[in-house]
mmCIF file of C-alpha atoms in Angstrom:
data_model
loop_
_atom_site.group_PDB
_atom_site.id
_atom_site.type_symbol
_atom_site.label_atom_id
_atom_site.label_comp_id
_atom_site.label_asym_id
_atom_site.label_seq_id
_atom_site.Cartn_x
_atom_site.Cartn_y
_atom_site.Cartn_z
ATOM 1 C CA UNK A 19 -6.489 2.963 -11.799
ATOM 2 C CA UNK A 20 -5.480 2.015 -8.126
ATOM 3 C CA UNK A 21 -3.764 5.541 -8.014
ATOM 4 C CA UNK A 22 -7.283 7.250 -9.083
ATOM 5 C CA UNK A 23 -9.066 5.312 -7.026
ATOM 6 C CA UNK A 24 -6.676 6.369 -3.808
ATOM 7 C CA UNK A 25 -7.090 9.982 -5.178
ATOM 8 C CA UNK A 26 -10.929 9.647 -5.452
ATOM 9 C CA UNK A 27 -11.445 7.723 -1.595
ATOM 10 C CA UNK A 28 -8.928 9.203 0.428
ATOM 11 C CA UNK A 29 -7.321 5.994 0.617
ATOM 12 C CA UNK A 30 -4.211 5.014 0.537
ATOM 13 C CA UNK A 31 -2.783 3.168 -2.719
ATOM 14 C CA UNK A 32 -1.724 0.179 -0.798
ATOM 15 C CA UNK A 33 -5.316 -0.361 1.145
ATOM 16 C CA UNK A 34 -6.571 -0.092 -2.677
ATOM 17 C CA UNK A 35 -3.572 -2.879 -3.908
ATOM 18 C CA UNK A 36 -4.659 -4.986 -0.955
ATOM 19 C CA UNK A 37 -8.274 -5.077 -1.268
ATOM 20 C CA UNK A 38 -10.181 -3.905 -4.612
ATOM 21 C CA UNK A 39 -7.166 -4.802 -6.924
ATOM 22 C CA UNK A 40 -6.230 -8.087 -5.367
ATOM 23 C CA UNK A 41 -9.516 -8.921 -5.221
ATOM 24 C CA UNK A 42 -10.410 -8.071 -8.469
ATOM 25 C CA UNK A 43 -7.318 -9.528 -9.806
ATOM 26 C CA UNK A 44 -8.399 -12.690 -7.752
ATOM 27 C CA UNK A 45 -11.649 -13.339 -9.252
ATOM 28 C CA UNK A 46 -10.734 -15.182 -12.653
ATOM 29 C CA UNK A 47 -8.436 -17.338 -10.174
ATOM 30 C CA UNK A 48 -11.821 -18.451 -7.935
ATOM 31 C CA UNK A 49 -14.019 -19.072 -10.901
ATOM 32 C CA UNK A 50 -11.379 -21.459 -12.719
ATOM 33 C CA UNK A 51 -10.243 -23.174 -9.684
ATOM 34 C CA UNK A 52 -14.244 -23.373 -8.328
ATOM 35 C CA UNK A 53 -14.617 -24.986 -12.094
ATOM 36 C CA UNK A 54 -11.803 -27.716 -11.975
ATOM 37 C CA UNK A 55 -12.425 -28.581 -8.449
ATOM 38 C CA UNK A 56 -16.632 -29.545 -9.628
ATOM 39 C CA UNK A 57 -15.329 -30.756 -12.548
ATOM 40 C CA UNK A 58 -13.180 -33.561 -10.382
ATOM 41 C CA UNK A 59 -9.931 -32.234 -10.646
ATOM 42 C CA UNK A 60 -9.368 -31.221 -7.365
ATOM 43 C CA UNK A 61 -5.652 -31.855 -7.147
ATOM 44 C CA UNK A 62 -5.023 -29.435 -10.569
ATOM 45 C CA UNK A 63 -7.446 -26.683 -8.679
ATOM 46 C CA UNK A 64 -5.131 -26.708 -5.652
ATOM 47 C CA UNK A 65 -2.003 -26.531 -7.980
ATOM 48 C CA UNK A 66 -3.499 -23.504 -9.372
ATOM 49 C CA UNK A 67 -4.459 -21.793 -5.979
ATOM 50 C CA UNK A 68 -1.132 -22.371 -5.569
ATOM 51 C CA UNK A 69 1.069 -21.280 -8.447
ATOM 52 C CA UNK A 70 -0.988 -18.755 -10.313
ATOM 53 C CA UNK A 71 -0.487 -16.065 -7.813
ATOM 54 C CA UNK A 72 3.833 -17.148 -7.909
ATOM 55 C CA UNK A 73 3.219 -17.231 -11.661
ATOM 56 C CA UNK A 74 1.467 -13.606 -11.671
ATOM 57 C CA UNK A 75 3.972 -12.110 -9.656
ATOM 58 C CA UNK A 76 7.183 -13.481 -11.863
ATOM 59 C CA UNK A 77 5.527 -12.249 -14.481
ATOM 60 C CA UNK A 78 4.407 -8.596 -12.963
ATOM 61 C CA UNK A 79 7.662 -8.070 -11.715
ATOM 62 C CA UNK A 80 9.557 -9.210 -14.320
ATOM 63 C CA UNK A 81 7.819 -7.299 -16.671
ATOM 64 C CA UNK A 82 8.106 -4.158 -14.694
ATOM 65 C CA UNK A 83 11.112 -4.707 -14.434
ATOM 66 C CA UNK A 84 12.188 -5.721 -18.690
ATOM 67 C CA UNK A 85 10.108 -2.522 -19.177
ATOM 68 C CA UNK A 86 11.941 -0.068 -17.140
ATOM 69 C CA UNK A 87 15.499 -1.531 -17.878
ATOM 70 C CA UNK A 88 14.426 -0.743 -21.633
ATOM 71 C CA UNK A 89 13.322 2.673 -21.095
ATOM 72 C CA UNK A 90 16.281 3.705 -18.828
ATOM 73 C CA UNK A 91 19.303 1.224 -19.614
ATOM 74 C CA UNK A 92 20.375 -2.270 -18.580
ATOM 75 C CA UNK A 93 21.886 -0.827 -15.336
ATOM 76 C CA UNK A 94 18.716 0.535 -14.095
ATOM 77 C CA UNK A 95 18.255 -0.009 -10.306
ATOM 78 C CA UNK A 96 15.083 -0.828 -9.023
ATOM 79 C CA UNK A 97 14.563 0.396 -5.941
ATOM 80 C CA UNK A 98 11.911 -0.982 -3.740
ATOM 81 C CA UNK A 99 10.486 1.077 -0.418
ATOM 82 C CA UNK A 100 9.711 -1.529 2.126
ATOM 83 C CA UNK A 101 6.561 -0.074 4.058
ATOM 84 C CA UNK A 102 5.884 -1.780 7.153
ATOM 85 C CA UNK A 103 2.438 -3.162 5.911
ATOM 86 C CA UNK A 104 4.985 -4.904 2.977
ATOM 87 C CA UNK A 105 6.803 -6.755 5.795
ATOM 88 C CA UNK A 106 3.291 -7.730 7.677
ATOM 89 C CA UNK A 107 2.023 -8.583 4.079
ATOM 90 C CA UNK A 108 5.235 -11.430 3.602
ATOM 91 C CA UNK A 109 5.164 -12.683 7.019
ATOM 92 C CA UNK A 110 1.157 -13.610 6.706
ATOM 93 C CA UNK A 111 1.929 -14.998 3.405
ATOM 94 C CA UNK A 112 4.987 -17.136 5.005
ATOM 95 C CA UNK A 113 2.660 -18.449 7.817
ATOM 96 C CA UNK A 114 -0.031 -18.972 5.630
ATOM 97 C CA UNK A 115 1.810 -21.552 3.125
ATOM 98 C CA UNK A 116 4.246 -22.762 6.172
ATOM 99 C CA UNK A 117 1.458 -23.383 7.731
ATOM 100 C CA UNK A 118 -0.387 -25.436 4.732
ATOM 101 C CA UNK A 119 2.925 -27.172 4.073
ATOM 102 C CA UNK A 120 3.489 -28.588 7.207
ATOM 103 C CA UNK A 121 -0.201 -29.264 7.852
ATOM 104 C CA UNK A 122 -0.328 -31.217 4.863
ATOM 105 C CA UNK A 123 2.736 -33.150 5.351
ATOM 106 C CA UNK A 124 1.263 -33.926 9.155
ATOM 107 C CA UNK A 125 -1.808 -35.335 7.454
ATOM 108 C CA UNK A 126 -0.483 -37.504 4.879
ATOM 109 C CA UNK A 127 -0.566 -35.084 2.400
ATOM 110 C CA UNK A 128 -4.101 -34.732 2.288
ATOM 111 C CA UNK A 129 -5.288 -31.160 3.405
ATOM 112 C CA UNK A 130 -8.354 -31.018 5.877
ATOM 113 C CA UNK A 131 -11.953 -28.923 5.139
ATOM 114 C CA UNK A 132 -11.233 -27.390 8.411
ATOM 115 C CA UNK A 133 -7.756 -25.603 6.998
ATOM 116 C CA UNK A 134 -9.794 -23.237 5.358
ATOM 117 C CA UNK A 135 -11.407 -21.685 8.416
ATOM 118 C CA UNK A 136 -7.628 -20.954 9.214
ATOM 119 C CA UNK A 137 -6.692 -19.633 5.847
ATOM 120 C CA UNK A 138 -9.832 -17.273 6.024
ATOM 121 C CA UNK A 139 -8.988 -16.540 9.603
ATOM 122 C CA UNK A 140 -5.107 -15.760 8.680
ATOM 123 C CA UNK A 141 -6.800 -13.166 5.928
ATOM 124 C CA UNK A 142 -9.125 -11.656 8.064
ATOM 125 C CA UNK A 143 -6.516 -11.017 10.516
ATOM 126 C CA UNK A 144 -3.904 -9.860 7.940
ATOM 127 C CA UNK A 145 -6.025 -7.332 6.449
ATOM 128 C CA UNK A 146 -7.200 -6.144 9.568
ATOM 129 C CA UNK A 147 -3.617 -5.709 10.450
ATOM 130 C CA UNK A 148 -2.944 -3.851 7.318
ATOM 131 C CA UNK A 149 -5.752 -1.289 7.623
ATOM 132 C CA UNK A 150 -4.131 -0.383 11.346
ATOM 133 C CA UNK A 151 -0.567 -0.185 10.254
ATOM 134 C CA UNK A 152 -1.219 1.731 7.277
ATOM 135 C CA UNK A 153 -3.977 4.143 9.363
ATOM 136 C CA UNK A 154 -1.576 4.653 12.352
ATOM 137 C CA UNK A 155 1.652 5.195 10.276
ATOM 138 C CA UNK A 156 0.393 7.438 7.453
ATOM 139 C CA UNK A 157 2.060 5.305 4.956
ATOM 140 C CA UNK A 158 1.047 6.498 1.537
ATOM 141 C CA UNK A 159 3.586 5.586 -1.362
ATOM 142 C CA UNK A 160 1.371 7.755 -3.908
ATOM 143 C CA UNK A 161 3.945 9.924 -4.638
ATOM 144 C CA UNK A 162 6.258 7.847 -6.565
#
């Protein structure tokens, strides 16, 4: 779908991965945690915010992964082409829970309303980012 999508807007696959697919893929995530945070469980809807995405990505990958290795052979290589807009993507996600870690520590491990301005800001600014690397370096992994 993300490929079609790239094909259909001109974009490239990884401006689709980093907005409509991670955002749909994002929206079960902010109903359930929006639920068990009203419901008073706010320290179970931060767990979640936290380990769903680590969760989805063991699993993604790791299913790739199984999936491939069956098709081709146990000693199937998986070769992964770091983009530059890969390496922006992990450092914003590295400041981001850095950032939450040590900011919770600082405040006795309880996590200010005004962190979230920050976290929004820290998005903004990564996707923003993203759009101009990917724009300015032609990076389009579509043909894989």
């Amino acid at each position: 779908a993300s490929l079609l999508t790239a094909d259909i807007s001109g974009l490239s696959s990884v401006i689709i991965g980093l907005t409509i697919v991670a955002w749909g893929n994002s929206i079960g995530d902010l109903v359930a945690d929006v639920a068990v945070a009203k419901a008073g469980l706010p320290y179970t809807a931060i767990t979640s915010c936290m380990c769903s995405p680590l969760l989805s990505a063991i699993i993604g990958v790791g299913s790739a992964i199984l999936i491939l290795c069956a098709r081709d052979g146990i000693d199937t290589v998986v070769k992964v082409q770091m983009t530059p807009t890969i390496y922006v993507s992990y450092g914003f996600l590295l400041l981001s829970q850095i950032l939450t870690l040590s900011l919770t520590i600082m405040n006795n491990y309880a996590i200010p309303y005004w962190h979230t301005k920050i976290l929004w800001g820290i998005y903004v600014t990564f996707l923003i980012s993203s759009i101009i690397i990917e724009a300015t370096t032609g990076n389009n992994n579509d043909e894989d």
